[in-house]
Structures are given as C-alpha cells and as structure tokens.
Amino acid sequence: MEKVKEDGLAKSIGISNFGVQHMETLMASAQIKPAVNQILLHPYVYQRQKPILEYAAKNGIVIEAYSALIPITQSPGGPLDKPLNEIAAKFGATTEQILLAWTKAKGAVVVTASSKKTRLQGYIAAGDITLSPEDIAAIDAAGALGEEKPT
C-alpha cells in the first residue's frame, strides 16, 4: 500500500479492524503512517474499543466507525433504549442521530449509508448535535450494561 501511495495512485492509505498491538507493530515498520483505522464502534463495544481510540488519537490516526447504529437496528430493547430515547426527546432528534452524535463525541468519523433521502438528511443533521458530558456518560453506562463480548 505504501508503494501505491508513493506512486501517486492513492492520496492516503488506511487500515481496518487493527487493534492496538497490530497498530504498534505496523507503526514500528511502516514508512507511511496509516491515515485511518476503520473499526466497529457503538456503545455496546465501546469499552473494548476504547484503547484503539486512545492509541489512534495519540498517533494522529483517524478512526472511522462502522455499524454505529447496531444498538437500535439489530439490538433494540436493550439498556441503551431508555437513555437514547430521553436524550433524543431533549434534542428533538431521533435515536439514530443521538448515536451518531455520540460516535462523533468519541472522536470518530461515522461511516453509514441509506437509500432513503430522509434518513441521509437526518444523518447529516446529527453533525449539529453536541451531547453534554452527562449525555455521553449516560450512553456509556448503558452501553457497558449491554456490552458485547468478543467472539
């Protein structure tokens, strides 16, 4: 990948699903630091992904978060429902927008998609939502209650 960048065929290069140990190994030998690490990130996996976010922040690597909406699209009825609904009501927003704002608050760039124009507009509007430290803490605490264990 470094050769691809050196040859001008890519503006930047990145990695996907690298843990801290993998990133340390890569950084020890790479000539070009990866610009981004794309990882699974939502409140139910935050505690296990937190070291990756911290390492990336210290080393200037952007985190791209995929599957940020899993808690409401694939795992509804969990501990996150109550705080997400309360915070969404406070902002006049959707729970999807609150999860995207939480992801942004964790320092990650969200990767998501939809074929529905209204959803895409809502995703964009989520960028204007700034959660309070108390909102973030409530989401973190509920996420820890429903924490997914690695398989």
Tab-separated table of N, CA and C in Angstrom:
chain	number	residue	atom	x	y	z
A	1	MET	N	0.820	-1.192	0.000
A	1	MET	CA	0.000	0.000	0.000
A	1	MET	C	0.868	1.262	0.000
A	2	GLU	N	2.003	1.178	0.650
A	2	GLU	CA	2.895	2.338	0.635
A	2	GLU	C	3.355	2.657	-0.779
A	3	LYS	N	3.618	1.627	-1.559
A	3	LYS	CA	4.036	1.820	-2.956
A	3	LYS	C	2.925	2.481	-3.763
A	4	VAL	N	1.694	2.073	-3.511
A	4	VAL	CA	0.541	2.667	-4.203
A	4	VAL	C	0.496	4.169	-3.913
A	5	LYS	N	0.696	4.544	-2.657
A	5	LYS	CA	0.691	5.958	-2.296
A	5	LYS	C	1.895	6.672	-2.903
A	6	GLU	N	3.056	6.075	-2.789
A	6	GLU	CA	4.266	6.683	-3.347
A	6	GLU	C	4.149	6.903	-4.850
A	7	ASP	N	3.465	6.000	-5.534
A	7	ASP	CA	3.274	6.117	-6.981
A	7	ASP	C	2.166	7.099	-7.347
A	8	GLY	N	1.557	7.707	-6.345
A	8	GLY	CA	0.527	8.700	-6.604
A	8	GLY	C	-0.831	8.123	-6.943
A	9	LEU	N	-1.004	6.831	-6.711
A	9	LEU	CA	-2.274	6.187	-7.044
A	9	LEU	C	-3.291	6.275	-5.908
A	10	ALA	N	-2.855	6.757	-4.755
A	10	ALA	CA	-3.753	6.960	-3.613
A	10	ALA	C	-3.269	8.185	-2.839
A	11	LYS	N	-4.207	8.972	-2.337
A	11	LYS	CA	-3.845	10.147	-1.546
A	11	LYS	C	-3.435	9.755	-0.138
A	12	SER	N	-4.049	8.695	0.362
A	12	SER	CA	-3.717	8.212	1.701
A	12	SER	C	-4.014	6.720	1.758
A	13	ILE	N	-3.486	6.091	2.794
A	13	ILE	CA	-3.736	4.664	2.989
A	13	ILE	C	-4.255	4.458	4.409
A	14	GLY	N	-5.002	3.396	4.581
A	14	GLY	CA	-5.579	3.137	5.884
A	14	GLY	C	-5.598	1.664	6.208
A	15	ILE	N	-6.110	1.399	7.391
A	15	ILE	CA	-6.196	0.033	7.889
A	15	ILE	C	-7.621	-0.205	8.381
A	16	SER	N	-7.940	-1.442	8.631
A	16	SER	CA	-9.282	-1.777	9.089
A	16	SER	C	-9.198	-2.840	10.177
A	17	ASN	N	-9.912	-2.585	11.255
A	17	ASN	CA	-10.007	-3.536	12.370
A	17	ASN	C	-8.662	-3.874	13.010
A	18	PHE	N	-7.746	-2.915	13.024
A	18	PHE	CA	-6.470	-3.127	13.687
A	18	PHE	C	-6.624	-2.793	15.159
A	19	GLY	N	-6.197	-3.701	16.027
A	19	GLY	CA	-6.131	-3.435	17.453
A	19	GLY	C	-4.853	-2.684	17.770
A	20	VAL	N	-4.682	-2.328	19.028
A	20	VAL	CA	-3.508	-1.564	19.443
A	20	VAL	C	-2.221	-2.310	19.114
A	21	GLN	N	-2.162	-3.594	19.439
A	21	GLN	CA	-0.937	-4.357	19.190
A	21	GLN	C	-0.608	-4.393	17.691
A	22	HIS	N	-1.627	-4.562	16.865
A	22	HIS	CA	-1.402	-4.560	15.411
A	22	HIS	C	-0.897	-3.195	14.940
A	23	MET	N	-1.491	-2.128	15.482
A	23	MET	CA	-1.054	-0.790	15.088
A	23	MET	C	0.383	-0.524	15.535
A	24	GLU	N	0.730	-0.968	16.736
A	24	GLU	CA	2.105	-0.778	17.219
A	24	GLU	C	3.094	-1.495	16.315
A	25	THR	N	2.767	-2.720	15.925
A	25	THR	CA	3.640	-3.480	15.029
A	25	THR	C	3.788	-2.768	13.697
A	26	LEU	N	2.666	-2.302	13.166
A	26	LEU	CA	2.693	-1.596	11.885
A	26	LEU	C	3.513	-0.312	11.980
A	27	MET	N	3.270	0.463	13.039
A	27	MET	CA	3.960	1.749	13.179
A	27	MET	C	5.471	1.569	13.338
A	28	ALA	N	5.886	0.440	13.874
A	28	ALA	CA	7.314	0.184	14.057
A	28	ALA	C	8.030	-0.058	12.734
A	29	SER	N	7.288	-0.486	11.722
A	29	SER	CA	7.945	-0.815	10.455
A	29	SER	C	7.466	0.023	9.268
A	30	ALA	N	6.374	0.708	9.399
A	30	ALA	CA	5.821	1.456	8.262
A	30	ALA	C	6.624	2.717	7.966
A	31	GLN	N	6.750	3.014	6.709
A	31	GLN	CA	7.354	4.273	6.279
A	31	GLN	C	6.287	5.368	6.244
A	32	ILE	N	5.046	4.956	5.975
A	32	ILE	CA	3.926	5.886	5.886
A	32	ILE	C	2.883	5.472	6.923
A	33	LYS	N	2.572	6.400	7.799
A	33	LYS	CA	1.571	6.133	8.829
A	33	LYS	C	0.189	6.029	8.178
A	34	PRO	N	-0.627	5.056	8.604
A	34	PRO	CA	-1.987	4.992	8.062
A	34	PRO	C	-2.772	6.233	8.469
A	35	ALA	N	-3.596	6.727	7.559
A	35	ALA	CA	-4.398	7.914	7.837
A	35	ALA	C	-5.613	7.567	8.681
A	36	VAL	N	-6.089	6.332	8.546
A	36	VAL	CA	-7.354	5.956	9.171
A	36	VAL	C	-7.346	4.488	9.574
A	37	ASN	N	-8.085	4.181	10.631
A	37	ASN	CA	-8.355	2.801	11.039
A	37	ASN	C	-9.873	2.685	11.133
A	38	GLN	N	-10.460	1.867	10.294
A	38	GLN	CA	-11.910	1.682	10.302
A	38	GLN	C	-12.250	0.529	11.237
A	39	ILE	N	-13.085	0.827	12.259
A	39	ILE	CA	-13.421	-0.175	13.278
A	39	ILE	C	-14.916	-0.179	13.581
A	40	LEU	N	-15.372	-1.282	14.131
A	40	LEU	CA	-16.718	-1.385	14.686
A	40	LEU	C	-16.767	-0.491	15.920
A	41	LEU	N	-17.767	0.399	15.993
A	41	LEU	CA	-17.873	1.254	17.165
A	41	LEU	C	-19.325	1.630	17.420
A	42	HIS	N	-19.802	1.232	18.575
A	42	HIS	CA	-21.097	1.654	19.111
A	42	HIS	C	-21.025	1.441	20.621
A	43	PRO	N	-21.995	1.940	21.372
A	43	PRO	CA	-21.874	1.884	22.836
A	43	PRO	C	-21.704	0.487	23.423
A	44	TYR	N	-22.220	-0.543	22.766
A	44	TYR	CA	-22.091	-1.891	23.319
A	44	TYR	C	-20.690	-2.481	23.143
A	45	VAL	N	-19.847	-1.865	22.328
A	45	VAL	CA	-18.462	-2.338	22.162
A	45	VAL	C	-17.436	-1.272	22.562
A	46	TYR	N	-17.923	-0.152	23.057
A	46	TYR	CA	-17.027	0.969	23.355
A	46	TYR	C	-15.904	0.607	24.321
A	47	GLN	N	-16.210	-0.081	25.412
A	47	GLN	CA	-15.173	-0.377	26.406
A	47	GLN	C	-14.029	-1.185	25.803
A	48	ARG	N	-14.345	-2.132	24.936
A	48	ARG	CA	-13.260	-2.930	24.353
A	48	ARG	C	-12.546	-2.181	23.225
A	49	GLN	N	-13.206	-1.202	22.607
A	49	GLN	CA	-12.593	-0.441	21.516
A	49	GLN	C	-11.881	0.822	22.009
A	50	LYS	N	-12.138	1.213	23.243
A	50	LYS	CA	-11.575	2.449	23.786
A	50	LYS	C	-10.049	2.525	23.662
A	51	PRO	N	-9.299	1.459	23.957
A	51	PRO	CA	-7.839	1.555	23.782
A	51	PRO	C	-7.428	1.864	22.337
A	52	ILE	N	-8.189	1.384	21.378
A	52	ILE	CA	-7.897	1.661	19.966
A	52	ILE	C	-8.104	3.146	19.684
A	53	LEU	N	-9.199	3.710	20.184
A	53	LEU	CA	-9.463	5.139	20.000
A	53	LEU	C	-8.362	5.977	20.641
A	54	GLU	N	-7.944	5.594	21.830
A	54	GLU	CA	-6.897	6.345	22.537
A	54	GLU	C	-5.566	6.282	21.791
A	55	TYR	N	-5.191	5.086	21.335
A	55	TYR	CA	-3.935	4.935	20.606
A	55	TYR	C	-3.975	5.749	19.314
A	56	ALA	N	-5.095	5.662	18.604
A	56	ALA	CA	-5.229	6.390	17.342
A	56	ALA	C	-5.122	7.901	17.576
A	57	ALA	N	-5.782	8.393	18.605
A	57	ALA	CA	-5.729	9.833	18.903
A	57	ALA	C	-4.303	10.281	19.205
A	58	LYS	N	-3.574	9.489	19.979
A	58	LYS	CA	-2.188	9.836	20.337
A	58	LYS	C	-1.270	9.831	19.114
A	59	ASN	N	-1.639	9.052	18.102
A	59	ASN	CA	-0.767	8.880	16.938
A	59	ASN	C	-1.293	9.528	15.668
A	60	GLY	N	-2.329	10.353	15.791
A	60	GLY	CA	-2.835	11.087	14.635
A	60	GLY	C	-3.494	10.218	13.578
A	61	ILE	N	-4.100	9.137	14.013
A	61	ILE	CA	-4.810	8.248	13.093
A	61	ILE	C	-6.307	8.466	13.288
A	62	VAL	N	-7.008	8.766	12.224
A	62	VAL	CA	-8.450	8.991	12.287
A	62	VAL	C	-9.151	7.653	12.481
A	63	ILE	N	-10.165	7.645	13.334
A	63	ILE	CA	-10.994	6.443	13.489
A	63	ILE	C	-12.258	6.631	12.675
A	64	GLU	N	-12.526	5.677	11.811
A	64	GLU	CA	-13.775	5.612	11.051
A	64	GLU	C	-14.617	4.531	11.693
A	65	ALA	N	-15.815	4.893	12.123
A	65	ALA	CA	-16.687	3.958	12.834
A	65	ALA	C	-17.744	3.385	11.897
A	66	TYR	N	-17.799	2.073	11.826
A	66	TYR	CA	-18.897	1.449	11.084
A	66	TYR	C	-19.833	0.759	12.063
A	67	SER	N	-21.050	0.544	11.629
A	67	SER	CA	-22.098	-0.127	12.416
A	67	SER	C	-22.461	0.614	13.698
A	68	ALA	N	-22.385	1.936	13.668
A	68	ALA	CA	-22.707	2.741	14.847
A	68	ALA	C	-24.165	2.607	15.274
A	69	LEU	N	-25.029	2.208	14.357
A	69	LEU	CA	-26.461	2.147	14.668
A	69	LEU	C	-26.943	0.762	15.100
A	70	ILE	N	-26.049	-0.196	15.225
A	70	ILE	CA	-26.439	-1.561	15.614
A	70	ILE	C	-27.322	-1.613	16.859
A	71	PRO	N	-27.052	-0.812	17.906
A	71	PRO	CA	-27.887	-0.932	19.097
A	71	PRO	C	-29.381	-0.703	18.851
A	72	ILE	N	-29.717	0.065	17.821
A	72	ILE	CA	-31.148	0.285	17.571
A	72	ILE	C	-31.655	-0.450	16.340
A	73	THR	N	-30.758	-0.829	15.441
A	73	THR	CA	-31.221	-1.534	14.248
A	73	THR	C	-31.213	-3.051	14.417
A	74	GLN	N	-30.252	-3.570	15.178
A	74	GLN	CA	-30.137	-5.021	15.329
A	74	GLN	C	-30.290	-5.505	16.764
A	75	SER	N	-30.196	-4.594	17.729
A	75	SER	CA	-30.296	-4.989	19.131
A	75	SER	C	-31.249	-4.090	19.918
A	76	PRO	N	-32.444	-3.819	19.368
A	76	PRO	CA	-33.364	-2.960	20.126
A	76	PRO	C	-33.844	-3.663	21.394
A	77	GLY	N	-34.335	-2.854	22.323
A	77	GLY	CA	-34.847	-3.429	23.564
A	77	GLY	C	-33.789	-3.606	24.627
A	78	GLY	N	-32.607	-3.075	24.385
A	78	GLY	CA	-31.512	-3.222	25.341
A	78	GLY	C	-31.393	-2.028	26.263
A	79	PRO	N	-30.342	-2.017	27.069
A	79	PRO	CA	-30.140	-0.961	28.062
A	79	PRO	C	-30.007	0.440	27.469
A	80	LEU	N	-29.662	0.544	26.195
A	80	LEU	CA	-29.495	1.865	25.585
A	80	LEU	C	-30.815	2.553	25.260
A	81	ASP	N	-31.880	1.789	25.131
A	81	ASP	CA	-33.146	2.380	24.693
A	81	ASP	C	-33.562	3.573	25.540
A	82	LYS	N	-33.539	3.422	26.861
A	82	LYS	CA	-34.022	4.483	27.743
A	82	LYS	C	-33.199	5.769	27.599
A	83	PRO	N	-31.872	5.728	27.766
A	83	PRO	CA	-31.134	6.989	27.639
A	83	PRO	C	-31.200	7.578	26.231
A	84	LEU	N	-31.184	6.731	25.213
A	84	LEU	CA	-31.266	7.261	23.845
A	84	LEU	C	-32.587	7.977	23.614
A	85	ASN	N	-33.686	7.370	24.072
A	85	ASN	CA	-34.999	7.995	23.896
A	85	ASN	C	-35.093	9.302	24.680
A	86	GLU	N	-34.574	9.317	25.903
A	86	GLU	CA	-34.619	10.538	26.719
A	86	GLU	C	-33.785	11.657	26.096
A	87	ILE	N	-32.604	11.324	25.645
A	87	ILE	CA	-31.722	12.332	25.047
A	87	ILE	C	-32.291	12.811	23.712
A	88	ALA	N	-32.834	11.892	22.931
A	88	ALA	CA	-33.446	12.272	21.650
A	88	ALA	C	-34.604	13.235	21.877
A	89	ALA	N	-35.429	12.969	22.891
A	89	ALA	CA	-36.551	13.861	23.191
A	89	ALA	C	-36.046	15.249	23.581
A	90	LYS	N	-34.984	15.290	24.359
A	90	LYS	CA	-34.406	16.563	24.791
A	90	LYS	C	-33.947	17.412	23.601
A	91	PHE	N	-33.374	16.757	22.596
A	91	PHE	CA	-32.859	17.466	21.425
A	91	PHE	C	-33.880	17.588	20.293
A	92	GLY	N	-35.021	16.917	20.415
A	92	GLY	CA	-35.965	16.888	19.299
A	92	GLY	C	-35.356	16.164	18.115
A	93	ALA	N	-34.640	15.094	18.417
A	93	ALA	CA	-33.894	14.345	17.402
A	93	ALA	C	-34.338	12.882	17.420
A	94	THR	N	-33.783	12.108	16.524
A	94	THR	CA	-34.036	10.672	16.504
A	94	THR	C	-32.960	9.955	17.303
A	95	THR	N	-33.249	8.730	17.687
A	95	THR	CA	-32.229	7.952	18.397
A	95	THR	C	-31.027	7.676	17.488
A	96	GLU	N	-31.273	7.553	16.196
A	96	GLU	CA	-30.166	7.373	15.249
A	96	GLU	C	-29.225	8.577	15.311
A	97	GLN	N	-29.814	9.774	15.316
A	97	GLN	CA	-28.995	10.981	15.371
A	97	GLN	C	-28.198	11.055	16.675
A	98	ILE	N	-28.788	10.609	17.763
A	98	ILE	CA	-28.080	10.636	19.047
A	98	ILE	C	-26.905	9.660	19.026
A	99	LEU	N	-27.094	8.476	18.465
A	99	LEU	CA	-25.975	7.531	18.359
A	99	LEU	C	-24.865	8.081	17.474
A	100	LEU	N	-25.219	8.743	16.392
A	100	LEU	CA	-24.200	9.327	15.522
A	100	LEU	C	-23.481	10.470	16.246
A	101	ALA	N	-24.217	11.271	17.010
A	101	ALA	CA	-23.591	12.353	17.781
A	101	ALA	C	-22.670	11.782	18.858
A	102	TRP	N	-23.075	10.667	19.473
A	102	TRP	CA	-22.222	10.010	20.468
A	102	TRP	C	-20.919	9.541	19.812
A	103	THR	N	-21.032	8.955	18.647
A	103	THR	CA	-19.853	8.471	17.926
A	103	THR	C	-18.915	9.632	17.616
A	104	LYS	N	-19.487	10.728	17.162
A	104	LYS	CA	-18.688	11.934	16.902
A	104	LYS	C	-18.010	12.416	18.189
A	105	ALA	N	-18.744	12.375	19.298
A	105	ALA	CA	-18.188	12.809	20.588
A	105	ALA	C	-17.006	11.943	21.018
A	106	LYS	N	-16.970	10.708	20.554
A	106	LYS	CA	-15.854	9.806	20.869
A	106	LYS	C	-14.661	10.039	19.950
A	107	GLY	N	-14.782	11.005	19.039
A	107	GLY	CA	-13.672	11.362	18.172
A	107	GLY	C	-13.600	10.577	16.883
A	108	ALA	N	-14.672	9.889	16.544
A	108	ALA	CA	-14.673	9.063	15.332
A	108	ALA	C	-15.493	9.713	14.223
A	109	VAL	N	-15.162	9.357	13.008
A	109	VAL	CA	-15.924	9.730	11.825
A	109	VAL	C	-16.852	8.559	11.530
A	110	VAL	N	-18.117	8.851	11.293
A	110	VAL	CA	-19.103	7.790	11.085
A	110	VAL	C	-19.169	7.390	9.621
A	111	VAL	N	-19.205	6.087	9.390
A	111	VAL	CA	-19.462	5.545	8.057
A	111	VAL	C	-20.829	4.893	8.120
A	112	THR	N	-21.761	5.416	7.379
A	112	THR	CA	-23.097	4.827	7.338
A	112	THR	C	-23.687	5.091	5.963
A	113	ALA	N	-24.778	4.423	5.679
A	113	ALA	CA	-25.412	4.579	4.381
A	113	ALA	C	-26.898	4.314	4.501
A	114	SER	N	-27.615	4.825	3.542
A	114	SER	CA	-29.035	4.552	3.431
A	114	SER	C	-29.463	4.898	2.014
A	115	SER	N	-30.494	4.238	1.558
A	115	SER	CA	-31.049	4.580	0.251
A	115	SER	C	-32.200	5.567	0.406
A	116	LYS	N	-32.554	5.885	1.647
A	116	LYS	CA	-33.671	6.792	1.922
A	116	LYS	C	-33.162	8.209	2.166
A	117	LYS	N	-33.647	9.138	1.360
A	117	LYS	CA	-33.204	10.530	1.434
A	117	LYS	C	-33.427	11.123	2.825
A	118	THR	N	-34.581	10.848	3.442
A	118	THR	CA	-34.866	11.430	4.756
A	118	THR	C	-33.884	10.931	5.808
A	119	ARG	N	-33.507	9.668	5.733
A	119	ARG	CA	-32.510	9.152	6.681
A	119	ARG	C	-31.167	9.828	6.477
A	120	LEU	N	-30.757	9.963	5.220
A	120	LEU	CA	-29.479	10.617	4.938
A	120	LEU	C	-29.477	12.056	5.444
A	121	GLN	N	-30.589	12.757	5.277
A	121	GLN	CA	-30.683	14.126	5.785
A	121	GLN	C	-30.583	14.140	7.314
A	122	GLY	N	-31.203	13.161	7.953
A	122	GLY	CA	-31.117	13.043	9.406
A	122	GLY	C	-29.701	12.754	9.862
A	123	TYR	N	-28.995	11.912	9.111
A	123	TYR	CA	-27.611	11.596	9.456
A	123	TYR	C	-26.750	12.858	9.374
A	124	ILE	N	-26.977	13.660	8.343
A	124	ILE	CA	-26.221	14.904	8.200
A	124	ILE	C	-26.544	15.855	9.351
A	125	ALA	N	-27.823	15.965	9.700
A	125	ALA	CA	-28.244	16.852	10.790
A	125	ALA	C	-27.648	16.427	12.131
A	126	ALA	N	-27.323	15.170	12.278
A	126	ALA	CA	-26.720	14.686	13.530
A	126	ALA	C	-25.393	15.386	13.809
A	127	GLY	N	-24.740	15.857	12.780
A	127	GLY	CA	-23.477	16.566	12.952
A	127	GLY	C	-23.610	17.856	13.733
A	128	ASP	N	-24.829	18.398	13.802
A	128	ASP	CA	-25.067	19.641	14.538
A	128	ASP	C	-25.397	19.410	16.009
A	129	ILE	N	-25.527	18.153	16.415
A	129	ILE	CA	-25.878	17.838	17.794
A	129	ILE	C	-24.609	17.676	18.622
A	130	THR	N	-24.525	18.433	19.712
A	130	THR	CA	-23.405	18.308	20.640
A	130	THR	C	-23.955	17.805	21.966
A	131	LEU	N	-23.596	16.601	22.303
A	131	LEU	CA	-24.067	15.993	23.548
A	131	LEU	C	-23.296	16.549	24.736
A	132	SER	N	-23.972	16.641	25.872
A	132	SER	CA	-23.309	17.087	27.096
A	132	SER	C	-22.479	15.932	27.662
A	133	PRO	N	-21.535	16.236	28.534
A	133	PRO	CA	-20.794	15.153	29.187
A	133	PRO	C	-21.725	14.181	29.920
A	134	GLU	N	-22.827	14.693	30.475
A	134	GLU	CA	-23.790	13.841	31.171
A	134	GLU	C	-24.511	12.907	30.197
A	135	ASP	N	-24.849	13.426	29.014
A	135	ASP	CA	-25.487	12.592	27.982
A	135	ASP	C	-24.545	11.467	27.565
A	136	ILE	N	-23.298	11.825	27.328
A	136	ILE	CA	-22.295	10.838	26.903
A	136	ILE	C	-22.105	9.789	27.994
A	137	ALA	N	-22.028	10.232	29.235
A	137	ALA	CA	-21.844	9.296	30.354
A	137	ALA	C	-23.034	8.353	30.488
A	138	ALA	N	-24.247	8.856	30.269
A	138	ALA	CA	-25.438	8.001	30.348
A	138	ALA	C	-25.417	6.936	29.259
A	139	ILE	N	-25.003	7.321	28.068
A	139	ILE	CA	-24.905	6.360	26.958
A	139	ILE	C	-23.793	5.355	27.236
A	140	ASP	N	-22.657	5.837	27.718
A	140	ASP	CA	-21.547	4.935	28.058
A	140	ASP	C	-21.972	3.903	29.100
A	141	ALA	N	-22.659	4.367	30.144
A	141	ALA	CA	-23.072	3.463	31.227
A	141	ALA	C	-24.055	2.415	30.719
A	142	ALA	N	-25.009	2.837	29.911
A	142	ALA	CA	-25.982	1.883	29.360
A	142	ALA	C	-25.296	0.925	28.386
A	143	GLY	N	-24.348	1.450	27.622
A	143	GLY	CA	-23.610	0.582	26.699
A	143	GLY	C	-22.828	-0.487	27.433
A	144	ALA	N	-22.234	-0.125	28.574
A	144	ALA	CA	-21.475	-1.093	29.374
A	144	ALA	C	-22.393	-2.208	29.905
A	145	LEU	N	-23.638	-1.869	30.193
A	145	LEU	CA	-24.596	-2.875	30.676
A	145	LEU	C	-24.925	-3.912	29.602
A	146	GLY	N	-24.890	-3.479	28.355
A	146	GLY	CA	-25.220	-4.391	27.252
A	146	GLY	C	-24.006	-4.782	26.442
A	147	GLU	N	-22.843	-4.648	27.051
A	147	GLU	CA	-21.580	-4.859	26.347
A	147	GLU	C	-21.534	-6.197	25.631
A	148	GLU	N	-21.130	-6.122	24.355
A	148	GLU	CA	-20.939	-7.331	23.551
A	148	GLU	C	-19.568	-7.901	23.858
A	149	LYS	N	-19.509	-9.169	24.078
A	149	LYS	CA	-18.233	-9.831	24.310
A	149	LYS	C	-17.664	-10.274	22.974
A	150	PRO	N	-16.351	-10.179	22.794
A	150	PRO	CA	-15.740	-10.623	21.543
A	150	PRO	C	-16.001	-12.110	21.304
A	151	THR	N	-16.218	-12.438	20.045
A	151	THR	CA	-16.459	-13.850	19.698
A	151	THR	C	-15.222	-14.496	19.128
